[in-house]
Short mmCIF file of C-alpha atoms in Angstrom, two decimals:
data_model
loop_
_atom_site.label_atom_id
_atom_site.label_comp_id
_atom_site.label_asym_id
_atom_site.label_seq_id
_atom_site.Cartn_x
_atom_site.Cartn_y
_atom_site.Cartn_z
CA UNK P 1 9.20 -24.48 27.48
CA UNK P 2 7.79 -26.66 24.98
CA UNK P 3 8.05 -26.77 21.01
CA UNK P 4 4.64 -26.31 19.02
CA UNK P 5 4.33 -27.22 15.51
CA UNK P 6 1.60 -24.50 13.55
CA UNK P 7 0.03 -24.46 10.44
CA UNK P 8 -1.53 -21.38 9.59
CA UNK P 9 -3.99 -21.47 6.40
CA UNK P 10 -4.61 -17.82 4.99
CA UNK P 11 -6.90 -17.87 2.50
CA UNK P 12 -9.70 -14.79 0.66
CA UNK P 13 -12.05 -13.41 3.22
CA UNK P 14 -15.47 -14.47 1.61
CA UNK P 15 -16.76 -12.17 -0.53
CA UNK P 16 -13.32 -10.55 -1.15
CA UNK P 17 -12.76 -11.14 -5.44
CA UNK P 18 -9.87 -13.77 -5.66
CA UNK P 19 -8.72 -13.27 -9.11
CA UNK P 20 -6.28 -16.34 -9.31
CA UNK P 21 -8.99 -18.78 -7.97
CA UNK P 22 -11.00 -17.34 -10.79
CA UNK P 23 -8.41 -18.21 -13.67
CA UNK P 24 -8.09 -21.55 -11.64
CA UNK P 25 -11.71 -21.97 -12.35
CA UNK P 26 -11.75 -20.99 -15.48
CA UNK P 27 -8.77 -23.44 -16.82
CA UNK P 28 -10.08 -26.32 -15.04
CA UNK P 29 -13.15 -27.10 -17.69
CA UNK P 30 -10.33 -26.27 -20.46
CA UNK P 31 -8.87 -29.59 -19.40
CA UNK P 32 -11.84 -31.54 -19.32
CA UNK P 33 -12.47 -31.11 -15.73
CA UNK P 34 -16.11 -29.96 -15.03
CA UNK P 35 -17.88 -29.11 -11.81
CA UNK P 36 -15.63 -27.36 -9.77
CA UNK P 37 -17.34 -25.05 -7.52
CA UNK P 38 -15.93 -22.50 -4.72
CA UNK P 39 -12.25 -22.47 -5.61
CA UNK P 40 -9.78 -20.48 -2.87
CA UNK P 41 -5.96 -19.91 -3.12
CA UNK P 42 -4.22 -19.16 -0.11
CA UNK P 43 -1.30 -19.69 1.87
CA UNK P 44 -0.38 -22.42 4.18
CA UNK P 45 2.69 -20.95 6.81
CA UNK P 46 4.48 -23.50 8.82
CA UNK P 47 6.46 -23.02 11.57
CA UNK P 48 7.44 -24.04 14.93
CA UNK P 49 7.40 -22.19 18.31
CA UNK P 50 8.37 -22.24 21.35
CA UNK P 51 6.07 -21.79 24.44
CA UNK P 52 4.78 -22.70 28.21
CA UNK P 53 1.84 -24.27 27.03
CA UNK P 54 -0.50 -24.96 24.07
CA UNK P 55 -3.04 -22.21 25.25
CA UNK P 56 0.05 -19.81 24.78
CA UNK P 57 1.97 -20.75 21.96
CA UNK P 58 -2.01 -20.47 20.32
CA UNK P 59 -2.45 -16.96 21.63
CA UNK P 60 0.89 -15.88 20.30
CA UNK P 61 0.51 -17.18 16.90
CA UNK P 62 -3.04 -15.79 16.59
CA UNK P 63 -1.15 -12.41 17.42
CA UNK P 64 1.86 -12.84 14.84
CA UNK P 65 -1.57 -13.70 12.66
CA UNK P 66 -3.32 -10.40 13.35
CA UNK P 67 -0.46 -8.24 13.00
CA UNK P 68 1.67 -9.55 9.83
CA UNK P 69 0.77 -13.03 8.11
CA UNK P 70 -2.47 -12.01 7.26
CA UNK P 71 -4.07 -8.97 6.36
CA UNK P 72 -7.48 -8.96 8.05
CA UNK P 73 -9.04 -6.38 5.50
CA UNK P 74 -8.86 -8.75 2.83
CA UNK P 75 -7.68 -12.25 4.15
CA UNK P 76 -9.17 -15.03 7.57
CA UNK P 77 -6.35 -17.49 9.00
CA UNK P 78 -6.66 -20.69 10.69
CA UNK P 79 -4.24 -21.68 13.26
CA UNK P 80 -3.69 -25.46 13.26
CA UNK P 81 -1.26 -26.12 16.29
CA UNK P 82 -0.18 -29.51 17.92
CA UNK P 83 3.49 -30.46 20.38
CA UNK P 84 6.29 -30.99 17.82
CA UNK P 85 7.69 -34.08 17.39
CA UNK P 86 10.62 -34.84 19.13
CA UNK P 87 13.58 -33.21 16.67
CA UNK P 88 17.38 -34.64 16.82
CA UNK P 89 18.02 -31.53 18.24
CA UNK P 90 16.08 -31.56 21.44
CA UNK L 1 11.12 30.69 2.35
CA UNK L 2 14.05 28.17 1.79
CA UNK L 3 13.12 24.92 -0.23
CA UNK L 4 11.34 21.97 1.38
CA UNK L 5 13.17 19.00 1.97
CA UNK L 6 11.57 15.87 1.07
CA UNK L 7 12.09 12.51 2.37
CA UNK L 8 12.01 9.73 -0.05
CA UNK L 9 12.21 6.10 2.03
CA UNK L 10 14.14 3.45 0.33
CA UNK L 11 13.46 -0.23 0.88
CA UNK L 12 15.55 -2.92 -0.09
CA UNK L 13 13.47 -3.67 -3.74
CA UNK L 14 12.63 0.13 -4.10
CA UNK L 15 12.97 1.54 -7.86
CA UNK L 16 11.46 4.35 -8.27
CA UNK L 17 13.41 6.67 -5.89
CA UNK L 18 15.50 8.58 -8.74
CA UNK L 19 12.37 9.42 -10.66
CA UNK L 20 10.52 10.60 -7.54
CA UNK L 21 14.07 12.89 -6.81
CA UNK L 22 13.85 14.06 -10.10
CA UNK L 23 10.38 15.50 -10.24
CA UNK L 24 10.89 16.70 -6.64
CA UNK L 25 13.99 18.62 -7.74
CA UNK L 26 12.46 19.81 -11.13
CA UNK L 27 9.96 21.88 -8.95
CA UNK L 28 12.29 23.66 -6.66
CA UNK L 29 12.47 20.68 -3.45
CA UNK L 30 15.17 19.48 -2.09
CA UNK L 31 15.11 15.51 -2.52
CA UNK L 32 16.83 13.34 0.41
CA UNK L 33 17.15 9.68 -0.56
CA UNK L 34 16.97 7.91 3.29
CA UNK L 35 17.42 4.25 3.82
CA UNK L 36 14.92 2.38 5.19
CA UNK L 37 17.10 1.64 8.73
CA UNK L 38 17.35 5.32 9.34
CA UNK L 39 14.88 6.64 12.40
CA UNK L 40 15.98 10.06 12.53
CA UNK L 41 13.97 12.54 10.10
CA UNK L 42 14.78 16.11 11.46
CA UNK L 43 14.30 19.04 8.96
CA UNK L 44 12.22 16.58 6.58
CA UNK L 45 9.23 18.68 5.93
CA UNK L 46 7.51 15.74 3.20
CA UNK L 47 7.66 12.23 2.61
CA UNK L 48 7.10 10.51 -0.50
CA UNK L 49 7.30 6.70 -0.26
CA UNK L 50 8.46 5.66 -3.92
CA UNK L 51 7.06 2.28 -5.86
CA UNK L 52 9.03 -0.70 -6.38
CA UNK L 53 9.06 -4.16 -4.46
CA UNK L 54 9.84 -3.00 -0.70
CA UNK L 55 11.24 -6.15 0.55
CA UNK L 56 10.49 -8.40 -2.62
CA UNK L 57 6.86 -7.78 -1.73
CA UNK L 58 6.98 -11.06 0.52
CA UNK L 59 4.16 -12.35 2.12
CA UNK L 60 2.30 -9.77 0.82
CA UNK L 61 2.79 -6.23 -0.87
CA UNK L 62 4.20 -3.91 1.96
CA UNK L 63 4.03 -5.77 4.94
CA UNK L 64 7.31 -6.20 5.74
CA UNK L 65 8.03 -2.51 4.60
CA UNK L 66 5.96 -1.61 7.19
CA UNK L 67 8.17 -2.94 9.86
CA UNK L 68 11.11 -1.33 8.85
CA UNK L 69 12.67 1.39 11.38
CA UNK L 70 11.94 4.35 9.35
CA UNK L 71 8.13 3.63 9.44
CA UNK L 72 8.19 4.45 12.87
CA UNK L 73 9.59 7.99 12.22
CA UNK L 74 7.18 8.63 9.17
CA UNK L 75 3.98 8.01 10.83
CA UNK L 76 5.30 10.36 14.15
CA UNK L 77 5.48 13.19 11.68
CA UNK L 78 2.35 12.20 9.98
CA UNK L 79 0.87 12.79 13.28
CA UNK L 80 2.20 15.92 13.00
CA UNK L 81 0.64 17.25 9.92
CA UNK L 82 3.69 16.96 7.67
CA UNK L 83 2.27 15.32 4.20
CA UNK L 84 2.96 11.98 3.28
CA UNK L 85 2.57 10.55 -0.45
CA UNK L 86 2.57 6.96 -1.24
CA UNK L 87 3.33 6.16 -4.67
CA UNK L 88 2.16 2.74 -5.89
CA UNK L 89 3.93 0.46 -3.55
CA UNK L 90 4.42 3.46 -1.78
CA UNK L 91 0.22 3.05 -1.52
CA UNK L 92 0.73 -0.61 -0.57
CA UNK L 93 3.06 0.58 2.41
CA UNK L 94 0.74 2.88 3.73
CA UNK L 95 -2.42 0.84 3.83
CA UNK L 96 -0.52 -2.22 5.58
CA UNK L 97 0.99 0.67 8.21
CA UNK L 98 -2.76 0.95 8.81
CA UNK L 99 -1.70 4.83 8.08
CA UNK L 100 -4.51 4.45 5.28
CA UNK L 101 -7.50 2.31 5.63
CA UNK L 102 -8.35 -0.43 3.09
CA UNK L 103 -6.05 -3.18 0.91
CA UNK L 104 -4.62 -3.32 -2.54
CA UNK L 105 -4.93 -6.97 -4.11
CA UNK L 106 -4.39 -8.72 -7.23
CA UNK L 107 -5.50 -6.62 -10.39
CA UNK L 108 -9.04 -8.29 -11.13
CA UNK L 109 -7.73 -9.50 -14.63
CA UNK L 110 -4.55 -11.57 -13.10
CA UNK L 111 -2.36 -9.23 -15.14
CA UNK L 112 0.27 -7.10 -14.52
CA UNK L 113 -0.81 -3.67 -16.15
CA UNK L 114 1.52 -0.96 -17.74
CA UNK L 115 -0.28 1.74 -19.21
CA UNK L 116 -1.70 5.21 -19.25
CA UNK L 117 -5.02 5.64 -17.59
CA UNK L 118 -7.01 8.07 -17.48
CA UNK L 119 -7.64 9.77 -13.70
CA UNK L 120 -10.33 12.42 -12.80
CA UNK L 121 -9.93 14.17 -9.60
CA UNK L 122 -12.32 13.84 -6.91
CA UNK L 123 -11.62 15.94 -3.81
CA UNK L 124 -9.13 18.24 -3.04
CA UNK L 125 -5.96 16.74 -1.31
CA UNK L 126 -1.99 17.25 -0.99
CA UNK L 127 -1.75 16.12 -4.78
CA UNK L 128 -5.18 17.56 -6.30
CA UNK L 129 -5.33 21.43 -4.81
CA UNK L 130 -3.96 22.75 -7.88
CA UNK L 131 -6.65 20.37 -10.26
CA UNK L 132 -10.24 21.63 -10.66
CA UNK L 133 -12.56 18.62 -8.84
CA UNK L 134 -13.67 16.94 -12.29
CA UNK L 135 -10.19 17.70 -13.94
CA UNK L 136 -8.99 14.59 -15.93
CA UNK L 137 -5.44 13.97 -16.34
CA UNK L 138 -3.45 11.09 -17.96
CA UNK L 139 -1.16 9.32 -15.88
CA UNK L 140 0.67 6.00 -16.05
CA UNK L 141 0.01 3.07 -13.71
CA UNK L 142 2.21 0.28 -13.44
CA UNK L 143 1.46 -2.68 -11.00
CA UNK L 144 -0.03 -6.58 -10.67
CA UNK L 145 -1.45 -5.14 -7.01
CA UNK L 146 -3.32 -2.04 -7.41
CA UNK L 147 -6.95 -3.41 -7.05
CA UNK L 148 -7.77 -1.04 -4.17
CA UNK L 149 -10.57 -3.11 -1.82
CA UNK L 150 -12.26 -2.37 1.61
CA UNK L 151 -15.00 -3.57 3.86
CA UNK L 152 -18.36 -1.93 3.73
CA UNK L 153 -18.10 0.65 6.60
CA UNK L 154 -14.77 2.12 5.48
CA UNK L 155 -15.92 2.84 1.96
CA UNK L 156 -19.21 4.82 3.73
CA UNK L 157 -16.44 6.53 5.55
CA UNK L 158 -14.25 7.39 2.45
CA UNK L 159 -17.34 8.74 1.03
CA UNK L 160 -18.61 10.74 3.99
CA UNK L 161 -15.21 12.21 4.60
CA UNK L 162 -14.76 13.36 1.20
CA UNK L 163 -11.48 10.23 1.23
CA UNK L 164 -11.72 9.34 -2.20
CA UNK L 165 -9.16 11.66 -3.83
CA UNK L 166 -8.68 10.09 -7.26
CA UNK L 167 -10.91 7.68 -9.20
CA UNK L 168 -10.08 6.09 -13.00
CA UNK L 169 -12.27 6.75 -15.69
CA UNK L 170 -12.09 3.15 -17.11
CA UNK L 171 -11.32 0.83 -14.15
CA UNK L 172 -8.32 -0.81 -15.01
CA UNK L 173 -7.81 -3.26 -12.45
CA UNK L 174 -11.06 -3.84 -10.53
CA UNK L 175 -10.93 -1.41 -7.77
CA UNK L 176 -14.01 -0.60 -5.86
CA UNK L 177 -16.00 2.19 -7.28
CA UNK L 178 -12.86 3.28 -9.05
CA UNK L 179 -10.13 4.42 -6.71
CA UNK L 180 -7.10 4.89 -8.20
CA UNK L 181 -5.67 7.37 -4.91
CA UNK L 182 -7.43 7.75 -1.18
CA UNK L 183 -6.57 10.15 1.98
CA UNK L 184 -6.96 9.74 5.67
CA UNK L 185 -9.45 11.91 7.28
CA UNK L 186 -6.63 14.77 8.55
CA UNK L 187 -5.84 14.88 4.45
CA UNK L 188 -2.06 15.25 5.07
CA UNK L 189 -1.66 10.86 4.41
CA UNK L 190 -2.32 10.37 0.58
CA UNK L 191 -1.56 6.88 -0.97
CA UNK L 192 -2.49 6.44 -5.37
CA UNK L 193 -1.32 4.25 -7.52
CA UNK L 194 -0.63 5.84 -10.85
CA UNK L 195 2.67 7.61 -11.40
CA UNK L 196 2.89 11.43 -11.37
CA UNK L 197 6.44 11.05 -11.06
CA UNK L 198 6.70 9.68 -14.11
CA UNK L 199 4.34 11.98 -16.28
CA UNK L 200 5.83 15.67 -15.40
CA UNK L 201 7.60 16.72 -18.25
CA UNK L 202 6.64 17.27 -21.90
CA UNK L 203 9.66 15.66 -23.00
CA UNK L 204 8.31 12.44 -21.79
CA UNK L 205 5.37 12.99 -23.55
CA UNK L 206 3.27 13.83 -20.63
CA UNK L 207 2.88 16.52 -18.11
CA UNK L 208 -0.35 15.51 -16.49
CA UNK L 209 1.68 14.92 -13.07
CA UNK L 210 3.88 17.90 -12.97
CA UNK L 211 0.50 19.89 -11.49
CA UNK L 212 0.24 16.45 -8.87
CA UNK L 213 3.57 17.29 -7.87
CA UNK L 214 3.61 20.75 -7.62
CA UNK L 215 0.00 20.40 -5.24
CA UNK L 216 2.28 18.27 -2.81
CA UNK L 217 5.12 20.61 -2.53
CA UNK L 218 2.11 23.53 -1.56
CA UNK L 219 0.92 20.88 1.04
CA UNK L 220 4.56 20.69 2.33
CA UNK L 221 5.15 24.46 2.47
CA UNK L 222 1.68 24.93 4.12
CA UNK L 223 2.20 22.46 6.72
CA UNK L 224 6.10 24.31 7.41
CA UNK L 225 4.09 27.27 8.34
CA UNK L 226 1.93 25.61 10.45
CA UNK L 227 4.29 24.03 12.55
CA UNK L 228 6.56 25.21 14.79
CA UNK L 229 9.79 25.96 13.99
#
């Protein structure tokens, strides 16, 4: 067994109306800033696990993905997954 | 025929339990309060999943309701036939339990609405068989997300199966083509959410519901005397 660190990003599936991107867009020019374009808010989920191998740990997470920390009707995740750093625990 | 005994599922964060047991008990059910650990439903003939904050609504609106014990033992019966209402979060729960297709999101406006809206009645459905289809009735909604979404092939299916069961007559909160309330294609599964609940006694100001609530407790006696005993 190894550890895995994972970053999960959930974030709007495209075309799906994200209301508090569209406020963010709309207060930006209030402040002066002008040009932003394409604005998202999602969720970034951190976590380790622990598995054989990198190929498993990423094949469980995309399951705990599908079936609770993102919706798929209305959100897409990406799994970003590398060996944990040594902790003071190991 | 005795009364009905209705199940109403509470969640840590669930609020509107007493006002569902009220209007239950006004028209002639028997309400039973369960806790969300429970797993064992004999002699519940209905199940109304209340509104509130199942769970603090973490992550995101009823997911982690959904993986509470008693889900398990509501969607068996659903199988069954026996009705199942989902009242606002109630709604939330339901889609999430995949037991109704589609999501609920943000209201488009970023605002957390409580008001009256206006509802007209689409198809006939464990909450609408005693309203004319076309029947408008005033009913209070009360949510931040009740902005009812889906992908392109399950709205064609809502359509085709006659799913839409309630839309609003002045889109509160952005939901596609209206919906305020939706059933799965058996019609015994219906999610909405407005609150009849709250609307069923002229007291309050409002009886628009009390017809809502009477339709479901029909649903529940006709679906006692289709099952076995």
């Amino acid at each position: 067994m190894a550890k895995y660190s994972v970053i999960v990003h959930v974030s709007p599936l495209p075309g799906v109306l994200d209301p508090s991107a569209a406020a963010v867009m709309r207060a930006l020019p209030a402040l002066g800033f002008n040009g932003v374009s394409n604005a998202q808010i999602g969720k970034v989920i951190t976590f380790d696990v622990d598995s054989n191998d990198i190929d498993s740990a990423r094949a469980e997470v995309s399951e705990m993905c599908q079936h609770l920390l993102a919706n798929p009707v209305i959100e897409i995740y990406s799994i970003d997954i590398a060996p944990a750093e040594k902790s003071v625990n190991a | 025929m005795s009364s009905s005994t209705i199940a109403i599922p509470i969640f840590p964060g669930t609020n509107c339990e007493e006002d569902v047991a009220h209007a239950i008990k006004l028209f002639g059910g028997i309400a039973k309060p369960i806790y969300h650990t429970e797993t064992n439903l004999d002699g519940i003939d209905g199940i109304v999943i209340p509104g509130g904050f199942a769970h603090g609504d973490y992550l995101r609106t009823g997911a982690i309701a959904r993986f509470s014990p008693i889900m398990a033992a509501v969607e068996k019966l659903s199988r069954k036939g026996v009705p199942v209402l989902g009242i606002c979060n109630g709604f939330q729960i339901l889609c999430e339990a995949n037991m109704l297709p589609g999501a609920l999101q943000k209201n488009e406006g970023m605002k957390f609405i409580c008001t009256e809206t206006e509802l007209e009645v689409i198809s006939s459905s464990p909450i609408t068989s005693r309203l004319e289809q076309g029947a408008r009735v005033q009913i209070p909604i009360n949510h931040f997300e009740g902005n009812y979404t889906c992908d392109e092939k399950t709205f064609d299916e809502l359509k085709k199966n006659n799913q839409i069961v309630l839309r609003y007559t002045n889109n509160p909160n952005g939901s596609r083509d209206s919906i305020a309330g939706i059933c799965n294609q058996q019609r015994n599964i219906v999610g909405l959410m407005p609150h009849p609940e709250r609307a069923c006694e002229k007291i309050l100001g409002n009886d628009d519901g009390a017809e809502m609530i009477k339709s479901f407790l029909d649903a529940v006696v006709s679906s006692r005397m289709a099952l076995p005993a």
